mmCIF file of C-alpha atoms in Angstrom:
data_model
loop_
_atom_site.group_PDB
_atom_site.id
_atom_site.type_symbol
_atom_site.label_atom_id
_atom_site.label_comp_id
_atom_site.label_asym_id
_atom_site.label_seq_id
_atom_site.Cartn_x
_atom_site.Cartn_y
_atom_site.Cartn_z
ATOM 1 C CA MET A 1 -9.221 18.222 -3.053
ATOM 2 C CA PRO A 2 -6.134 17.775 -0.858
ATOM 3 C CA GLY A 3 -3.200 16.160 -2.545
ATOM 4 C CA THR A 4 -3.817 17.407 -6.077
ATOM 5 C CA GLY A 5 -0.847 18.279 -8.237
ATOM 6 C CA ALA A 6 -1.644 21.994 -8.269
ATOM 7 C CA GLN A 7 -1.819 22.160 -4.476
ATOM 8 C CA ARG A 8 1.461 20.281 -4.130
ATOM 9 C CA GLY A 9 3.162 23.083 -5.989
ATOM 10 C CA GLY A 10 4.146 20.909 -8.930
ATOM 11 C CA PRO A 11 2.924 20.024 -12.398
ATOM 12 C CA TRP A 12 1.999 16.515 -11.311
ATOM 13 C CA PRO A 13 -1.641 15.473 -11.647
ATOM 14 C CA PRO A 14 -2.952 13.311 -8.811
ATOM 15 C CA VAL A 15 -2.168 9.620 -9.223
ATOM 16 C CA SER A 16 -4.667 7.137 -7.837
ATOM 17 C CA VAL A 17 -3.493 5.010 -4.932
ATOM 18 C CA TRP A 18 -5.161 2.022 -6.602
ATOM 19 C CA ARG A 19 -3.259 2.622 -9.836
ATOM 20 C CA THR A 20 -0.001 2.988 -7.943
ATOM 21 C CA ALA A 21 -0.672 -0.247 -6.080
ATOM 22 C CA LEU A 22 -1.711 -2.307 -9.078
ATOM 23 C CA VAL A 23 0.924 -1.222 -11.588
ATOM 24 C CA GLY A 24 3.778 -0.433 -9.159
ATOM 25 C CA ARG A 25 4.513 3.069 -10.423
ATOM 26 C CA CYS A 26 5.694 6.266 -8.742
ATOM 27 C CA PRO A 27 3.008 7.857 -6.523
ATOM 28 C CA ARG A 28 3.830 11.339 -7.855
ATOM 29 C CA CYS A 29 4.170 10.989 -11.637
ATOM 30 C CA GLY A 30 2.644 7.533 -12.194
ATOM 31 C CA LYS A 31 5.300 6.692 -14.793
ATOM 32 C CA GLY A 32 8.547 5.659 -13.101
ATOM 33 C CA PRO A 33 8.875 2.213 -11.536
ATOM 34 C CA LEU A 34 8.284 2.160 -7.796
ATOM 35 C CA PHE A 35 10.205 -1.049 -7.192
ATOM 36 C CA ASP A 36 13.900 -1.663 -7.683
ATOM 37 C CA GLY A 37 13.611 -5.414 -7.129
ATOM 38 C CA VAL A 38 10.871 -7.819 -6.165
ATOM 39 C CA LEU A 39 9.890 -6.037 -2.949
ATOM 40 C CA SER A 40 12.501 -3.293 -2.539
ATOM 41 C CA VAL A 41 11.365 0.258 -3.223
ATOM 42 C CA ALA A 42 13.574 2.235 -5.605
ATOM 43 C CA PRO A 43 15.529 5.012 -3.864
ATOM 44 C CA VAL A 44 14.521 7.645 -6.445
ATOM 45 C CA CYS A 45 11.938 7.760 -9.248
ATOM 46 C CA THR A 46 13.781 7.643 -12.558
ATOM 47 C CA VAL A 47 11.190 9.885 -14.252
ATOM 48 C CA CYS A 48 10.309 12.686 -11.806
ATOM 49 C CA GLY A 49 13.152 12.367 -9.293
ATOM 50 C CA LEU A 50 10.918 11.778 -6.248
ATOM 51 C CA ASP A 51 13.083 10.712 -3.320
ATOM 52 C CA LEU A 52 11.559 7.502 -1.978
ATOM 53 C CA ARG A 53 14.294 6.633 0.527
ATOM 54 C CA ALA A 54 12.322 7.968 3.473
ATOM 55 C CA HIS A 55 9.231 5.847 2.866
ATOM 56 C CA ASP A 56 8.095 3.653 5.724
ATOM 57 C CA ALA A 57 5.746 0.873 4.693
ATOM 58 C CA GLY A 58 6.720 -0.981 7.853
ATOM 59 C CA ASP A 59 5.313 -4.439 8.452
ATOM 60 C CA GLY A 60 1.878 -3.701 6.984
ATOM 61 C CA PRO A 61 2.297 -5.723 3.776
ATOM 62 C CA ALA A 62 3.726 -8.717 5.646
ATOM 63 C CA VAL A 63 0.927 -8.633 8.221
ATOM 64 C CA LEU A 64 -1.665 -8.502 5.441
ATOM 65 C CA ALA A 65 -0.048 -11.491 3.750
ATOM 66 C CA ILE A 66 0.111 -13.434 7.011
ATOM 67 C CA PHE A 67 -3.502 -12.812 7.979
ATOM 68 C CA VAL A 68 -5.157 -13.164 4.588
ATOM 69 C CA LEU A 69 -3.005 -15.849 3.010
ATOM 70 C CA GLY A 70 -2.541 -17.688 6.284
ATOM 71 C CA ALA A 71 -6.280 -18.157 6.680
ATOM 72 C CA LEU A 72 -6.780 -19.119 3.036
ATOM 73 C CA LEU A 73 -3.848 -21.519 2.859
ATOM 74 C CA ILE A 74 -4.553 -23.242 6.167
ATOM 75 C CA GLY A 75 -8.186 -23.665 5.130
ATOM 76 C CA SER A 76 -7.087 -25.066 1.773
ATOM 77 C CA ALA A 77 -4.574 -27.412 3.371
ATOM 78 C CA MET A 78 -7.195 -28.695 5.791
ATOM 79 C CA TRP A 79 -9.703 -29.180 2.961
ATOM 80 C CA LEU A 80 -7.132 -31.112 0.919
ATOM 81 C CA GLU A 81 -6.130 -33.240 3.893
ATOM 82 C CA PHE A 82 -9.673 -34.176 4.886
ATOM 83 C CA SER A 83 -11.040 -34.666 1.380
ATOM 84 C CA ALA A 84 -8.175 -36.454 -0.392
ATOM 85 C CA GLN A 85 -5.866 -37.543 2.452
ATOM 86 C CA PRO A 86 -2.675 -37.193 0.379
ATOM 87 C CA PRO A 87 0.720 -38.329 1.661
ATOM 88 C CA LEU A 88 2.619 -35.827 3.787
ATOM 89 C CA TRP A 89 5.138 -35.104 1.028
ATOM 90 C CA VAL A 90 2.346 -33.629 -1.123
ATOM 91 C CA HIS A 91 1.725 -30.988 1.526
ATOM 92 C CA ALA A 92 5.470 -30.395 1.906
ATOM 93 C CA VAL A 93 5.859 -29.757 -1.830
ATOM 94 C CA LEU A 94 2.548 -28.072 -2.640
ATOM 95 C CA TRP A 95 2.084 -25.410 0.034
ATOM 96 C CA PRO A 96 5.510 -23.710 -0.122
ATOM 97 C CA ALA A 97 5.215 -23.619 -3.929
ATOM 98 C CA VAL A 98 1.810 -21.941 -3.614
ATOM 99 C CA SER A 99 2.403 -19.682 -0.619
ATOM 100 C CA VAL A 100 5.630 -17.922 -1.650
ATOM 101 C CA PRO A 101 4.390 -16.550 -5.006
ATOM 102 C CA LEU A 102 1.061 -15.609 -3.452
ATOM 103 C CA ALA A 103 2.810 -13.791 -0.604
ATOM 104 C CA VAL A 104 4.832 -11.726 -3.075
ATOM 105 C CA ALA A 105 1.695 -11.112 -5.156
ATOM 106 C CA VAL A 106 -0.068 -9.739 -2.062
ATOM 107 C CA MET A 107 2.843 -7.842 -0.491
ATOM 108 C CA ARG A 108 3.956 -5.968 -3.612
ATOM 109 C CA PRO A 109 0.680 -4.056 -4.227
ATOM 110 C CA ALA A 110 0.161 -3.617 -0.479
ATOM 111 C CA LYS A 111 3.610 -2.032 -0.137
ATOM 112 C CA ALA A 112 2.995 0.194 -3.178
ATOM 113 C CA ALA A 113 -0.336 1.331 -1.728
ATOM 114 C CA LEU A 114 1.239 2.166 1.630
ATOM 115 C CA VAL A 115 4.018 4.179 -0.024
ATOM 116 C CA ALA A 116 1.414 6.030 -2.124
ATOM 117 C CA LEU A 117 -0.744 6.751 0.922
ATOM 118 C CA GLN A 118 2.266 8.001 2.830
ATOM 119 C CA TYR A 119 3.207 10.241 -0.089
ATOM 120 C CA ARG A 120 -0.320 11.615 -0.238
ATOM 121 C CA HIS A 121 -0.999 12.107 3.483
ATOM 122 C CA ARG A 122 2.355 12.270 5.309
ATOM 123 C CA ARG A 123 4.634 14.119 2.949
ATOM 124 C CA ASP A 124 6.387 15.939 5.800
ATOM 125 C CA GLU A 125 7.688 12.633 7.151
ATOM 126 C CA MET A 126 9.013 11.718 3.697
ATOM 127 C CA ARG A 127 10.846 15.086 3.500
ATOM 128 C CA ILE A 128 8.880 16.140 0.421
ATOM 129 C CA GLY A 129 8.353 19.849 -0.060
#
């Protein structure tokens, strides 16, 4: 199977993209942290030394958050408005408090999955031998 550790010329067994996305670990070794902050990818894996500076997740995670969360949150806001008719300040307090953590919760695994997919399928662009 393409992308296995033996075919990459290293001792690294293949790490699942799903596992990388859900636990936020290095796409090569599966042990080092992938993130250096909330959404910033670490420059180098602290365990295997994989150089992650050349990754390019682009706007994919943000677009996913906008489309998925946007539809869910607008639908929820409309449901709340039409069913309970709360004062405007309830919307002003509630929806930013809900949307920001959810956006991070969606973007972090999406970014990890894109970095893992790029590592698996576009290693030449990441300057990985």
